Short mmCIF file of C-alpha atoms in Angstrom, two decimals:
data_model
loop_
_atom_site.label_atom_id
_atom_site.label_comp_id
_atom_site.label_asym_id
_atom_site.label_seq_id
_atom_site.Cartn_x
_atom_site.Cartn_y
_atom_site.Cartn_z
CA MET A 1 -5.82 5.17 -0.59
CA ILE A 2 -4.16 5.77 -3.95
CA TYR A 3 -5.75 7.40 -7.02
CA GLY A 4 -4.14 7.44 -10.43
CA THR A 5 -4.12 6.46 -14.10
CA VAL A 6 -2.01 3.93 -15.98
CA PRO A 7 -1.30 3.21 -19.64
CA PHE A 8 -3.76 0.49 -20.69
CA ASP A 9 -4.72 -0.42 -24.25
CA TRP A 10 -8.38 -1.32 -24.52
CA ASP A 11 -10.99 -1.89 -27.20
CA ILE A 12 -13.98 -2.36 -24.89
CA PRO A 13 -14.52 0.39 -22.28
CA VAL A 14 -14.20 -0.73 -18.64
CA THR A 15 -17.05 0.83 -16.65
CA GLY A 16 -19.57 0.03 -13.95
CA GLY A 17 -22.44 1.50 -15.96
CA ALA A 18 -23.24 5.16 -16.53
CA LEU A 19 -24.98 8.12 -14.98
CA VAL A 20 -27.13 10.07 -17.46
CA HIS A 21 -29.00 13.35 -16.93
CA TYR A 22 -31.96 14.03 -19.20
CA ARG A 23 -33.53 17.36 -20.07
CA ALA A 24 -37.26 17.84 -19.67
CA ASP A 25 -37.77 17.07 -23.37
CA GLY A 26 -36.08 13.68 -23.01
CA THR A 27 -32.76 14.56 -24.65
CA VAL A 28 -29.50 13.80 -22.87
CA GLU A 29 -27.90 16.81 -21.14
CA TRP A 30 -24.82 14.97 -19.87
CA GLY A 31 -23.58 11.50 -18.99
CA THR A 32 -20.57 9.96 -17.28
CA ASP A 33 -19.24 6.44 -16.87
CA LYS A 34 -19.36 4.96 -13.38
CA THR A 35 -16.40 3.13 -11.90
CA LEU A 36 -16.37 -0.65 -11.82
CA SER A 37 -15.99 -2.13 -8.34
CA LEU A 38 -13.66 -5.13 -8.14
CA ARG A 39 -13.36 -7.43 -5.13
CA GLY A 40 -9.90 -8.19 -3.80
CA SER A 41 -8.72 -10.07 -0.73
CA HIS A 42 -11.50 -10.50 1.87
CA ASP A 43 -13.96 -8.19 0.07
CA SER A 44 -11.59 -5.22 -0.15
CA ARG A 45 -12.39 -3.15 -3.23
CA VAL A 46 -10.65 -1.29 -6.05
CA PHE A 47 -12.57 0.94 -8.46
CA VAL A 48 -11.53 1.24 -12.11
CA ARG A 49 -12.77 2.72 -15.39
CA THR A 50 -11.33 3.69 -18.77
CA VAL A 51 -11.29 7.48 -18.94
CA GLU A 52 -9.70 8.02 -22.34
CA ARG A 53 -8.11 6.00 -25.11
CA GLY A 54 -5.12 4.11 -23.71
CA LYS A 55 -5.75 5.05 -20.07
CA LEU A 56 -7.22 3.23 -17.05
CA GLU A 57 -8.21 5.13 -13.92
CA PHE A 58 -8.01 3.40 -10.54
CA LYS A 59 -8.93 4.20 -6.94
CA GLY A 60 -8.24 1.92 -4.05
CA ASN A 61 -6.08 0.72 -1.21
CA PRO A 62 -3.46 -1.74 -2.51
CA ALA A 63 -2.68 -3.05 0.97
CA LYS A 64 -6.32 -3.90 1.68
CA PHE A 65 -6.85 -5.30 -1.81
CA LEU A 66 -3.81 -7.60 -1.64
CA GLN A 67 -3.70 -8.63 2.03
CA GLY A 68 -7.20 -7.94 3.38
CA HIS A 69 -6.25 -5.22 5.88
CA ASN A 70 -4.16 -2.05 6.12
CA LEU A 71 -2.78 -2.32 9.65
CA PHE A 72 0.68 -2.60 8.09
CA GLY A 73 2.00 -2.92 4.55
CA SER A 74 4.88 -2.50 2.15
CA ASN A 75 6.44 0.90 1.34
CA ASP A 76 7.24 -0.37 -2.17
CA LEU A 77 4.60 1.77 -3.88
CA LYS A 78 5.45 0.70 -7.40
CA GLY A 79 5.57 -2.97 -6.48
CA VAL A 80 2.19 -3.12 -4.74
CA LEU A 81 0.51 -0.98 -7.40
CA ILE A 82 1.72 -3.21 -10.23
CA ASP A 83 0.63 -6.35 -8.38
CA MET A 84 -2.78 -4.82 -7.73
CA LEU A 85 -3.15 -3.80 -11.39
CA ILE A 86 -2.20 -7.29 -12.57
CA ASP A 87 -4.91 -8.76 -10.34
CA VAL A 88 -7.39 -6.13 -11.56
CA CYS A 89 -6.69 -7.05 -15.17
CA GLU A 90 -7.27 -10.72 -14.41
CA ALA A 91 -10.59 -9.82 -12.76
CA ILE A 92 -11.85 -7.86 -15.78
CA GLU A 93 -10.41 -10.49 -18.15
CA LEU A 94 -8.42 -7.94 -20.15
CA ALA A 95 -4.69 -8.58 -20.34
CA PRO A 96 -2.33 -5.58 -20.43
CA SER A 97 -0.12 -5.45 -23.49
CA ALA A 98 3.63 -6.00 -23.31
CA GLU A 99 4.07 -2.26 -23.81
CA ASN A 100 1.68 -1.55 -20.94
CA LEU A 101 3.62 -3.84 -18.60
CA LEU A 102 6.92 -2.28 -19.61
CA ALA A 103 5.52 1.21 -18.91
CA TRP A 104 4.23 0.10 -15.50
CA ARG A 105 7.60 -1.37 -14.58
CA ARG A 106 9.26 1.89 -15.55
CA GLY A 107 6.90 3.61 -13.11
CA GLU A 108 4.82 5.43 -15.73
CA ILE A 109 1.81 5.61 -13.44
CA GLU A 110 0.35 9.07 -12.84
CA LEU A 111 -0.83 9.73 -9.30
CA SER A 112 -3.54 12.15 -8.13
CA ARG A 113 -3.70 11.04 -4.50
CA VAL A 114 -1.37 9.10 -2.20
CA ASP A 115 -1.89 8.35 1.50
CA VAL A 116 1.37 7.85 3.41
CA THR A 117 0.89 6.31 6.85
CA GLU A 118 2.74 5.17 9.93
CA MET A 119 1.73 3.45 13.18
CA PHE A 120 2.99 4.35 16.65
CA GLU A 121 2.56 2.37 19.82
CA LEU A 122 1.36 3.62 23.20
CA PRO A 123 1.13 1.57 26.40
CA THR A 124 -2.62 0.91 26.48
CA PHE A 125 -5.84 1.21 24.47
CA ALA A 126 -7.04 4.12 26.64
CA ASP A 127 -3.76 6.03 26.26
CA VAL A 128 -4.25 6.41 22.51
CA GLY A 129 -7.59 8.21 22.74
CA ALA A 130 -6.41 10.43 25.62
CA TRP A 131 -3.23 11.28 23.71
CA ILE A 132 -5.14 12.35 20.57
CA GLN A 133 -7.59 14.42 22.61
CA ALA A 134 -4.74 16.22 24.37
CA ALA A 135 -2.91 16.81 21.08
CA GLY A 136 -6.10 18.38 19.71
CA LYS A 137 -5.80 21.06 22.42
CA THR A 138 -2.12 21.83 21.98
CA ALA A 139 -0.82 20.85 18.54
CA SER A 140 -0.56 23.28 15.63
CA VAL A 141 0.90 23.61 12.13
CA LYS A 142 2.70 26.80 11.09
CA TRP A 143 0.49 29.01 8.89
CA ARG A 144 -2.47 26.67 9.47
CA GLY A 145 -2.94 26.91 13.21
CA ARG A 146 -4.61 24.40 15.47
CA GLY A 147 -5.99 21.10 14.29
CA HIS A 148 -9.66 20.13 14.11
CA TYR A 149 -10.68 17.42 16.58
CA GLN A 150 -13.81 15.51 15.63
CA ASP A 151 -15.17 12.15 16.79
CA GLY A 152 -11.82 10.91 18.09
CA THR A 153 -9.79 12.02 15.04
CA LEU A 154 -7.44 15.00 14.88
CA TYR A 155 -7.22 16.68 11.45
CA PHE A 156 -4.81 19.22 10.02
CA GLY A 157 -5.80 20.75 6.68
CA LYS A 158 -9.41 19.60 6.74
CA VAL A 159 -11.83 21.89 4.87
CA ALA A 160 -15.58 22.27 5.06
CA THR A 161 -17.76 19.97 2.97
CA GLY A 162 -18.25 21.34 -0.52
CA LYS A 163 -15.01 23.32 -0.57
CA ARG A 164 -11.96 22.34 -2.58
CA ALA A 165 -9.77 19.89 -0.69
CA SER A 166 -6.43 21.20 0.57
CA PRO A 167 -3.25 20.04 -1.25
CA TRP A 168 -2.27 17.99 1.78
CA GLN A 169 -4.01 16.82 4.91
CA MET A 170 -2.94 14.95 8.02
CA LYS A 171 -5.12 12.98 10.38
CA LEU A 172 -4.33 11.16 13.60
CA TYR A 173 -6.66 8.49 14.94
CA HIS A 174 -6.92 5.38 17.06
CA LYS A 175 -6.54 2.38 14.76
CA GLY A 176 -7.69 -0.07 17.42
CA GLU A 177 -10.91 1.88 17.92
CA GLU A 178 -11.47 2.07 14.15
CA ILE A 179 -11.40 -1.70 13.71
CA ARG A 180 -13.77 -2.11 16.62
CA VAL A 181 -16.29 -0.17 14.55
CA HIS A 182 -15.28 -1.18 11.02
CA LYS A 183 -14.40 -4.76 11.79
CA LEU A 184 -11.80 -6.86 10.05
CA PRO A 185 -13.12 -9.57 7.68
CA LYS A 186 -14.44 -12.56 9.63
CA ASP A 187 -12.45 -15.03 7.56
CA ILE A 188 -9.10 -13.25 7.71
CA GLU A 189 -6.25 -15.29 9.15
CA LYS A 190 -5.20 -14.46 12.75
CA ARG A 191 -8.04 -11.98 13.12
CA GLU A 192 -7.85 -11.89 16.92
CA ASP A 193 -4.07 -11.37 16.83
CA LEU A 194 -4.51 -8.43 14.44
CA GLU A 195 -7.16 -6.84 16.67
CA ASN A 196 -5.00 -7.23 19.77
CA TRP A 197 -1.96 -5.83 17.96
CA ALA A 198 -3.91 -2.75 16.78
CA SER A 199 -5.52 -2.02 20.15
CA ASN A 200 -2.80 0.39 21.37
CA LYS A 201 -1.79 1.86 18.00
CA LEU A 202 -1.88 5.50 16.96
CA ARG A 203 -2.25 5.91 13.21
CA ILE A 204 -0.90 9.04 11.52
CA GLU A 205 -1.95 9.45 7.90
CA VAL A 206 -0.75 12.08 5.42
CA THR A 207 -2.83 12.58 2.27
CA LEU A 208 -1.08 14.20 -0.71
CA ARG A 209 -3.28 15.37 -3.58
CA THR A 210 -2.47 16.35 -7.17
CA GLN A 211 -1.23 19.87 -6.50
CA GLU A 212 1.08 18.78 -3.69
CA LEU A 213 2.32 15.71 -5.55
CA LYS A 214 3.28 17.90 -8.51
CA ARG A 215 4.97 20.46 -6.27
CA LEU A 216 7.09 17.69 -4.75
CA GLY A 217 7.76 15.97 -8.08
CA LEU A 218 5.97 12.86 -6.82
CA HIS A 219 3.03 12.72 -9.25
CA ASN A 220 4.68 9.81 -11.08
CA VAL A 221 5.35 6.43 -9.46
CA SER A 222 8.89 6.40 -10.87
CA ALA A 223 9.80 9.08 -8.29
CA TRP A 224 8.81 6.88 -5.33
CA THR A 225 11.23 4.59 -3.51
CA VAL A 226 10.92 2.95 -0.10
CA ASP A 227 13.23 5.59 1.40
CA ARG A 228 11.36 8.43 -0.34
CA ALA A 229 8.07 7.28 1.15
CA GLU A 230 9.59 7.29 4.65
CA ASN A 231 11.22 10.69 4.13
CA VAL A 232 7.98 12.24 2.88
CA PHE A 233 6.11 11.06 5.97
CA GLU A 234 8.78 12.40 8.31
CA ALA A 235 8.82 15.77 6.51
CA TYR A 236 5.09 16.31 7.04
CA LEU A 237 5.12 15.04 10.61
CA SER A 238 7.85 17.58 11.38
CA LYS A 239 5.48 20.39 10.32
CA VAL A 240 3.38 19.77 13.44
CA ASN A 241 4.35 21.47 16.67
CA PHE A 242 2.89 19.50 19.54
CA GLY A 243 3.24 22.17 22.21
CA GLU A 244 3.71 20.97 25.78
CA LEU A 245 3.28 17.38 24.70
CA ALA A 246 6.70 17.71 23.09
CA MET A 247 8.62 17.28 26.36
CA VAL A 248 11.26 19.83 27.29
CA ASP A 249 13.90 18.53 29.67
CA VAL A 250 15.06 20.55 32.66
CA GLN A 251 18.44 21.43 31.13
CA THR A 252 16.81 22.81 27.97
CA GLU A 253 14.40 24.91 30.03
CA GLU A 254 17.34 26.36 31.99
CA ASP A 255 18.87 27.52 28.71
CA LEU A 256 16.11 30.11 28.42
CA LYS A 257 16.78 33.69 29.47
CA PRO A 258 15.40 34.44 32.97
CA LYS A 259 12.58 36.58 31.53
CA LEU A 260 11.62 33.81 29.08
CA ARG A 261 11.65 31.19 31.85
CA ALA A 262 8.96 33.20 33.60
CA VAL A 263 6.94 33.45 30.38
CA TYR A 264 7.34 29.73 29.76
CA ALA A 265 6.33 28.88 33.35
CA LEU A 266 3.22 31.05 32.99
CA TRP A 267 2.30 29.33 29.72
CA LYS A 268 2.61 25.93 31.40
CA THR A 269 -0.12 26.94 33.85
CA GLY A 270 -2.58 27.06 30.95
CA CYS A 271 -2.69 30.81 30.26
CA ASP A 272 -3.53 32.11 26.80
CA MET A 273 -0.32 34.04 26.11
CA ARG A 274 -1.81 36.01 23.22
CA LYS A 275 -4.05 37.82 25.69
CA LEU A 276 -1.23 38.71 28.10
CA TYR A 277 1.20 40.46 25.75
CA SER A 278 1.08 42.87 22.86
CA ARG A 279 1.27 41.27 19.44
CA PRO A 280 4.96 42.20 18.79
CA THR A 281 6.03 41.04 22.28
CA PHE A 282 4.09 37.81 22.03
CA TYR A 283 5.60 36.88 18.68
CA ARG A 284 9.11 37.79 19.87
CA TYR A 285 8.75 35.63 22.98
CA ARG A 286 7.18 32.84 20.96
CA GLN A 287 10.04 32.74 18.46
CA GLU A 288 12.76 32.86 21.13
CA ILE A 289 11.17 30.12 23.25
CA MET A 290 10.53 27.91 20.23
CA GLU A 291 14.16 28.19 19.11
CA VAL A 292 15.38 26.89 22.47
CA THR A 293 12.68 24.43 23.55
CA GLY A 294 10.66 23.61 20.46
CA ALA A 295 7.48 24.42 22.44
CA ASP A 296 4.90 26.75 20.90
CA ILE A 297 3.40 29.18 23.41
CA GLY A 298 0.87 30.12 20.74
CA THR A 299 -1.01 26.93 21.61
CA LEU A 300 -2.76 26.25 24.90
CA CYS A 301 -0.76 24.14 27.30
CA VAL A 302 -3.16 21.54 28.66
CA LYS A 303 -2.19 19.20 31.48
CA ASP A 304 -3.70 15.81 30.66
CA ASN A 305 -2.90 12.46 32.17
CA VAL A 306 -1.47 11.09 28.94
CA VAL A 307 1.76 9.67 27.61
CA SER A 308 4.06 12.42 26.36
CA LEU A 309 3.70 12.92 22.62
CA ARG A 310 7.41 13.45 22.10
CA ARG A 311 8.22 10.21 23.90
CA ALA A 312 5.69 8.31 21.79
CA LEU A 313 6.82 9.72 18.47
CA GLU A 314 10.51 9.27 19.17
CA ALA A 315 9.93 5.59 19.89
CA ARG A 316 10.46 3.16 17.07
CA PRO A 317 7.39 2.90 14.79
CA ALA A 318 5.22 -0.13 15.46
CA GLY A 319 6.55 -1.99 12.41
CA VAL A 320 5.31 -5.40 11.28
CA PRO A 321 4.73 -8.08 13.92
CA GLU A 322 6.93 -11.16 13.64
CA TRP A 323 3.91 -13.47 13.42
CA ALA A 324 2.40 -11.61 10.42
CA GLY A 325 3.37 -14.24 7.81
CA ASP A 326 1.19 -13.97 4.70
CA LEU A 327 -0.75 -11.12 6.32
CA TYR A 328 2.16 -8.88 5.26
CA TYR A 329 2.14 -8.77 1.46
CA LYS A 330 5.51 -8.44 -0.24
CA PRO A 331 5.41 -7.31 -3.89
CA ARG A 332 6.34 -9.93 -6.47
CA SER A 333 9.96 -8.95 -7.13
CA HIS A 334 9.98 -9.58 -10.89
CA LEU A 335 7.30 -6.92 -11.37
CA SER A 336 9.17 -4.23 -9.46
CA VAL A 337 12.24 -4.39 -11.70
CA VAL A 338 12.57 -2.11 -14.72
CA ALA A 339 12.63 -4.33 -17.80
#
Protein backbone atom coordinates (compact mmCIF):
# COMPACT_ATOMS: atom_id res chain seq x y z
CA MET A 1 0.00 0.00 0.00
CA ILE A 2 1.05 3.59 -0.67
CA TYR A 3 -0.62 6.74 0.68
CA GLY A 4 0.24 10.22 -0.50
CA THR A 5 -0.74 13.48 -2.19
CA VAL A 6 0.19 14.88 -5.59
CA PRO A 7 -0.07 18.30 -7.25
CA PHE A 8 -3.33 18.27 -9.23
CA ASP A 9 -5.20 21.31 -10.54
CA TRP A 10 -8.94 20.87 -10.29
CA ASP A 11 -12.09 22.96 -10.57
CA ILE A 12 -14.56 20.24 -9.60
CA PRO A 13 -13.81 18.40 -6.32
CA VAL A 14 -13.08 14.67 -6.69
CA THR A 15 -14.95 12.80 -3.94
CA GLY A 16 -17.00 9.69 -3.33
CA GLY A 17 -19.71 11.62 -1.50
CA ALA A 18 -19.59 13.03 2.02
CA LEU A 19 -20.12 12.09 5.64
CA VAL A 20 -22.11 14.71 7.58
CA HIS A 21 -22.88 14.82 11.31
CA TYR A 22 -25.93 16.79 12.39
CA ARG A 23 -26.69 18.30 15.78
CA ALA A 24 -29.99 17.56 17.47
CA ASP A 25 -31.42 20.84 16.12
CA GLY A 26 -30.67 19.82 12.53
CA THR A 27 -27.63 22.04 11.97
CA VAL A 28 -24.41 20.55 10.63
CA GLU A 29 -21.75 19.89 13.29
CA TRP A 30 -19.10 18.59 10.90
CA GLY A 31 -18.69 16.99 7.48
CA THR A 32 -15.92 15.34 5.48
CA ASP A 33 -15.54 14.20 1.89
CA LYS A 34 -15.36 10.45 1.30
CA THR A 35 -12.77 8.94 -1.00
CA LEU A 36 -13.74 7.88 -4.50
CA SER A 37 -13.09 4.21 -5.25
CA LEU A 38 -11.67 3.53 -8.71
CA ARG A 39 -11.41 0.09 -10.30
CA GLY A 40 -8.09 -0.94 -11.80
CA SER A 41 -6.88 -4.22 -13.25
CA HIS A 42 -9.10 -7.18 -12.24
CA ASP A 43 -11.14 -5.16 -9.71
CA SER A 44 -8.15 -3.87 -7.74
CA ARG A 45 -8.97 -0.48 -6.23
CA VAL A 46 -7.38 2.91 -5.65
CA PHE A 47 -9.07 5.57 -3.49
CA VAL A 48 -8.73 9.26 -4.31
CA ARG A 49 -10.16 12.63 -3.25
CA THR A 50 -9.22 16.30 -3.51
CA VAL A 51 -8.19 17.47 -0.05
CA GLU A 52 -7.22 21.06 -0.76
CA ARG A 53 -6.82 23.38 -3.71
CA GLY A 54 -4.24 21.94 -6.09
CA LYS A 55 -3.85 18.61 -4.26
CA LEU A 56 -5.12 15.06 -4.86
CA GLU A 57 -4.91 12.44 -2.12
CA PHE A 58 -4.52 8.78 -3.07
CA LYS A 59 -4.46 5.43 -1.28
CA GLY A 60 -3.84 2.15 -3.00
CA ASN A 61 -1.56 -0.60 -4.17
CA PRO A 62 -0.02 0.33 -7.54
CA ALA A 63 1.04 -3.24 -8.26
CA LYS A 64 -2.47 -4.60 -7.77
CA PHE A 65 -4.04 -1.69 -9.64
CA LEU A 66 -1.77 -2.08 -12.68
CA GLN A 67 -1.21 -5.85 -12.89
CA GLY A 68 -4.05 -7.40 -10.88
CA HIS A 69 -1.92 -8.96 -8.12
CA ASN A 70 0.95 -8.10 -5.78
CA LEU A 71 2.88 -11.37 -5.72
CA PHE A 72 5.75 -9.51 -7.37
CA GLY A 73 6.21 -6.04 -8.84
CA SER A 74 8.56 -3.26 -9.85
CA ASN A 75 10.78 -1.40 -7.36
CA ASP A 76 10.50 1.73 -9.52
CA LEU A 77 8.24 3.58 -7.09
CA LYS A 78 8.06 6.79 -9.09
CA GLY A 79 7.36 4.96 -12.33
CA VAL A 80 4.48 2.82 -11.05
CA LEU A 81 2.94 5.72 -9.11
CA ILE A 82 2.91 7.99 -12.15
CA ASP A 83 1.42 5.26 -14.33
CA MET A 84 -1.25 4.61 -11.71
CA LEU A 85 -2.06 8.33 -11.43
CA ILE A 86 -2.34 8.67 -15.21
CA ASP A 87 -4.85 5.80 -15.25
CA VAL A 88 -6.72 7.34 -12.31
CA CYS A 89 -7.03 10.65 -14.14
CA GLU A 90 -8.41 8.88 -17.20
CA ALA A 91 -10.97 7.12 -14.99
CA ILE A 92 -12.23 10.36 -13.42
CA GLU A 93 -12.05 12.12 -16.81
CA LEU A 94 -9.89 14.95 -15.49
CA ALA A 95 -6.59 15.44 -17.27
CA PRO A 96 -3.57 16.62 -15.25
CA SER A 97 -2.06 19.86 -16.46
CA ALA A 98 1.35 20.02 -18.10
CA GLU A 99 2.68 21.54 -14.87
CA ASN A 100 1.19 18.67 -12.87
CA LEU A 101 2.87 16.08 -15.09
CA LEU A 102 6.20 17.87 -14.89
CA ALA A 103 5.96 17.94 -11.07
CA TRP A 104 5.12 14.23 -10.98
CA ARG A 105 8.08 13.38 -13.19
CA ARG A 106 10.34 15.38 -10.89
CA GLY A 107 9.07 13.19 -8.05
CA GLU A 108 7.07 15.91 -6.27
CA ILE A 109 4.75 13.38 -4.69
CA GLU A 110 4.42 13.53 -0.90
CA LEU A 111 4.19 10.16 0.84
CA SER A 112 2.53 9.33 4.16
CA ARG A 113 2.81 5.54 3.95
CA VAL A 114 4.94 3.14 1.92
CA ASP A 115 4.97 -0.66 2.17
CA VAL A 116 8.30 -2.21 1.10
CA THR A 117 8.11 -5.96 0.55
CA GLU A 118 10.16 -8.97 -0.43
CA MET A 119 9.40 -12.66 -1.02
CA PHE A 120 11.51 -15.58 0.16
CA GLU A 121 11.20 -19.19 -0.87
CA LEU A 122 11.09 -22.25 1.37
CA PRO A 123 10.96 -25.88 0.22
CA THR A 124 7.26 -26.60 0.79
CA PHE A 125 3.91 -25.01 1.65
CA ALA A 126 4.00 -26.48 5.17
CA ASP A 127 7.53 -25.20 5.84
CA VAL A 128 6.42 -21.58 5.56
CA GLY A 129 3.81 -21.75 8.31
CA ALA A 130 6.10 -23.77 10.61
CA TRP A 131 8.93 -21.32 10.01
CA ILE A 132 6.80 -18.28 10.92
CA GLN A 133 5.46 -20.00 14.04
CA ALA A 134 8.98 -20.85 15.19
CA ALA A 135 10.20 -17.32 14.47
CA GLY A 136 7.35 -16.00 16.63
CA LYS A 137 8.90 -17.86 19.60
CA THR A 138 12.49 -16.77 19.07
CA ALA A 139 12.76 -13.57 17.03
CA SER A 140 13.08 -10.11 18.58
CA VAL A 141 13.85 -6.49 17.69
CA LYS A 142 16.20 -4.44 19.88
CA TRP A 143 14.27 -2.03 22.14
CA ARG A 144 10.97 -3.57 21.01
CA GLY A 145 11.34 -7.15 22.17
CA ARG A 146 9.54 -10.18 20.84
CA GLY A 147 7.11 -10.09 17.96
CA HIS A 148 3.36 -10.64 18.16
CA TYR A 149 2.15 -13.84 16.49
CA GLN A 150 -1.50 -13.83 15.50
CA ASP A 151 -3.46 -16.00 13.06
CA GLY A 152 -0.37 -17.13 11.14
CA THR A 153 1.22 -13.67 10.89
CA LEU A 154 4.21 -12.44 12.89
CA TYR A 155 4.19 -8.69 13.65
CA PHE A 156 6.87 -6.35 14.96
CA GLY A 157 5.68 -2.87 15.97
CA LYS A 158 1.98 -3.69 16.04
CA VAL A 159 -0.06 -1.62 18.52
CA ALA A 160 -3.45 -2.18 20.07
CA THR A 161 -6.54 -1.06 18.18
CA GLY A 162 -7.32 2.58 18.86
CA LYS A 163 -3.74 3.55 19.67
CA ARG A 164 -1.54 5.61 17.40
CA ALA A 165 0.24 3.44 14.85
CA SER A 166 3.99 3.01 15.28
CA PRO A 167 6.31 4.85 12.84
CA TRP A 168 7.28 1.54 11.28
CA GLN A 169 5.95 -1.99 11.40
CA MET A 170 7.07 -5.31 9.99
CA LYS A 171 4.96 -8.36 9.34
CA LEU A 172 5.85 -11.82 8.09
CA TYR A 173 3.20 -14.09 6.63
CA HIS A 174 2.54 -16.97 4.27
CA LYS A 175 1.63 -15.51 0.89
CA GLY A 176 0.42 -18.84 -0.46
CA GLU A 177 -1.99 -19.21 2.46
CA GLU A 178 -3.22 -15.64 2.00
CA ILE A 179 -4.26 -16.19 -1.60
CA ARG A 180 -6.02 -19.39 -0.63
CA VAL A 181 -8.29 -17.22 1.52
CA HIS A 182 -8.31 -13.98 -0.49
CA LYS A 183 -8.30 -15.53 -3.91
CA LEU A 184 -6.76 -14.08 -7.04
CA PRO A 185 -9.21 -12.69 -9.64
CA LYS A 186 -10.87 -15.51 -11.59
CA ASP A 187 -10.08 -13.93 -14.93
CA ILE A 188 -6.41 -13.17 -14.29
CA GLU A 189 -3.99 -14.73 -16.76
CA LYS A 190 -2.06 -17.81 -15.56
CA ARG A 191 -3.99 -17.89 -12.30
CA GLU A 192 -3.03 -21.47 -11.47
CA ASP A 193 0.65 -20.77 -12.18
CA LEU A 194 0.56 -17.76 -9.82
CA GLU A 195 -1.07 -19.82 -7.06
CA ASN A 196 1.48 -22.62 -7.43
CA TRP A 197 4.36 -20.13 -7.46
CA ALA A 198 3.12 -18.44 -4.26
CA SER A 199 2.48 -21.69 -2.36
CA ASN A 200 5.93 -21.87 -0.71
CA LYS A 201 6.61 -18.14 -0.38
CA LEU A 202 7.30 -16.21 2.80
CA ARG A 203 6.31 -12.55 2.51
CA ILE A 204 8.09 -9.94 4.63
CA GLU A 205 6.50 -6.51 4.56
CA VAL A 206 7.84 -3.30 6.10
CA THR A 207 5.39 -0.41 6.54
CA LEU A 208 6.88 3.08 6.87
CA ARG A 209 4.56 5.86 8.02
CA THR A 210 4.87 9.65 7.92
CA GLN A 211 7.11 10.09 10.95
CA GLU A 212 9.56 7.41 9.81
CA LEU A 213 9.52 8.54 6.18
CA LYS A 214 10.43 12.07 7.29
CA ARG A 215 13.16 10.80 9.61
CA LEU A 216 14.71 8.90 6.71
CA GLY A 217 14.21 11.72 4.20
CA LEU A 218 11.94 9.47 2.15
CA HIS A 219 8.65 11.39 2.41
CA ASN A 220 9.05 12.59 -1.19
CA VAL A 221 9.09 10.24 -4.19
CA SER A 222 12.14 12.04 -5.61
CA ALA A 223 14.23 10.39 -2.86
CA TRP A 224 13.30 6.85 -3.96
CA THR A 225 15.32 4.81 -6.45
CA VAL A 226 15.27 1.09 -7.16
CA ASP A 227 18.46 0.64 -5.11
CA ARG A 228 17.12 2.80 -2.27
CA ALA A 229 14.00 0.66 -1.99
CA GLU A 230 16.13 -2.49 -1.71
CA ASN A 231 18.48 -0.90 0.82
CA VAL A 232 15.60 0.29 3.00
CA PHE A 233 14.14 -3.21 3.14
CA GLU A 234 17.48 -4.76 4.05
CA ALA A 235 18.07 -2.15 6.78
CA TYR A 236 14.81 -2.99 8.55
CA LEU A 237 15.21 -6.74 8.12
CA SER A 238 18.62 -6.47 9.80
CA LYS A 239 16.93 -5.02 12.90
CA VAL A 240 15.41 -8.43 13.65
CA ASN A 241 17.43 -10.95 15.60
CA PHE A 242 16.09 -14.40 14.84
CA GLY A 243 17.67 -16.21 17.77
CA GLU A 244 18.51 -19.89 17.26
CA LEU A 245 16.91 -19.84 13.85
CA ALA A 246 19.91 -17.78 12.75
CA MET A 247 22.25 -20.77 12.45
CA VAL A 248 25.61 -20.66 14.19
CA ASP A 249 28.22 -22.94 12.66
CA VAL A 250 30.46 -25.12 14.81
CA GLN A 251 33.57 -23.00 14.26
CA THR A 252 31.78 -19.82 15.36
CA GLU A 253 30.49 -21.55 18.49
CA GLU A 254 34.04 -22.68 19.34
CA ASP A 255 35.14 -19.04 19.25
CA LEU A 256 33.18 -18.43 22.45
CA LYS A 257 34.99 -18.42 25.77
CA PRO A 258 34.58 -21.75 27.64
CA LYS A 259 32.22 -20.17 30.19
CA LEU A 260 30.08 -18.67 27.41
CA ARG A 261 29.96 -22.00 25.56
CA ALA A 262 28.32 -23.50 28.63
CA VAL A 263 25.83 -20.61 28.80
CA TYR A 264 25.09 -20.93 25.10
CA ALA A 265 24.61 -24.72 25.39
CA LEU A 266 22.20 -24.21 28.29
CA TRP A 267 20.22 -21.64 26.29
CA LYS A 268 19.93 -24.10 23.40
CA THR A 269 18.12 -26.54 25.69
CA GLY A 270 15.26 -24.04 25.95
CA CYS A 271 16.02 -22.41 29.32
CA ASP A 272 14.90 -18.87 30.06
CA MET A 273 18.30 -17.30 30.70
CA ARG A 274 16.85 -14.20 32.37
CA LYS A 275 15.73 -16.38 35.28
CA LEU A 276 19.10 -18.09 35.73
CA TYR A 277 21.39 -15.08 36.10
CA SER A 278 21.36 -11.70 37.76
CA ARG A 279 20.42 -8.82 35.50
CA PRO A 280 24.02 -7.48 35.07
CA THR A 281 25.41 -10.99 34.40
CA PHE A 282 22.66 -11.85 31.96
CA TYR A 283 23.17 -8.68 29.91
CA ARG A 284 26.95 -9.14 29.92
CA TYR A 285 26.66 -12.73 28.69
CA ARG A 286 24.02 -11.72 26.17
CA GLN A 287 26.19 -8.99 24.66
CA GLU A 288 29.31 -11.17 24.49
CA ILE A 289 27.50 -14.12 22.90
CA MET A 290 25.69 -11.89 20.40
CA GLU A 291 28.97 -10.28 19.30
CA VAL A 292 30.44 -13.68 18.42
CA THR A 293 27.45 -15.70 17.21
CA GLY A 294 24.71 -13.21 16.43
CA ALA A 295 22.32 -15.31 18.58
CA ASP A 296 20.21 -13.55 21.22
CA ILE A 297 19.95 -15.51 24.47
CA GLY A 298 17.30 -13.03 25.56
CA THR A 299 14.84 -14.94 23.37
CA LEU A 300 13.66 -18.48 23.98
CA CYS A 301 15.46 -21.08 21.91
CA VAL A 302 12.76 -23.36 20.54
CA LYS A 303 13.60 -26.55 18.66
CA ASP A 304 11.10 -26.84 15.82
CA ASN A 305 11.25 -29.07 12.79
CA VAL A 306 11.59 -26.15 10.39
CA VAL A 307 13.99 -24.84 7.79
CA SER A 308 16.64 -22.63 9.36
CA LEU A 309 15.69 -18.97 9.14
CA ARG A 310 19.22 -17.86 8.37
CA ARG A 311 19.47 -20.32 5.50
CA ALA A 312 16.15 -19.13 4.08
CA LEU A 313 16.94 -15.43 4.33
CA GLU A 314 20.43 -15.75 2.91
CA ALA A 315 19.03 -17.47 -0.17
CA ARG A 316 18.31 -15.35 -3.18
CA PRO A 317 14.90 -13.63 -2.95
CA ALA A 318 12.17 -15.33 -4.94
CA GLY A 319 12.31 -12.73 -7.72
CA VAL A 320 10.00 -12.70 -10.74
CA PRO A 321 9.25 -16.00 -12.48
CA GLU A 322 10.44 -16.25 -16.08
CA TRP A 323 6.92 -17.04 -17.32
CA ALA A 324 5.40 -13.87 -15.77
CA GLY A 325 5.09 -11.94 -19.06
CA ASP A 326 2.49 -9.17 -18.79
CA LEU A 327 1.76 -10.23 -15.20
CA TYR A 328 4.89 -8.25 -14.26
CA TYR A 329 4.14 -4.59 -14.95
CA LYS A 330 7.07 -2.44 -16.06
CA PRO A 331 6.55 1.33 -15.76
CA ARG A 332 6.21 3.23 -19.01
CA SER A 333 9.74 4.58 -19.37
CA HIS A 334 8.85 8.01 -20.76
CA LEU A 335 6.95 8.83 -17.56
CA SER A 336 9.81 7.94 -15.25
CA VAL A 337 12.22 10.43 -16.82
CA VAL A 338 12.54 13.97 -15.45
CA ALA A 339 11.39 16.34 -18.18
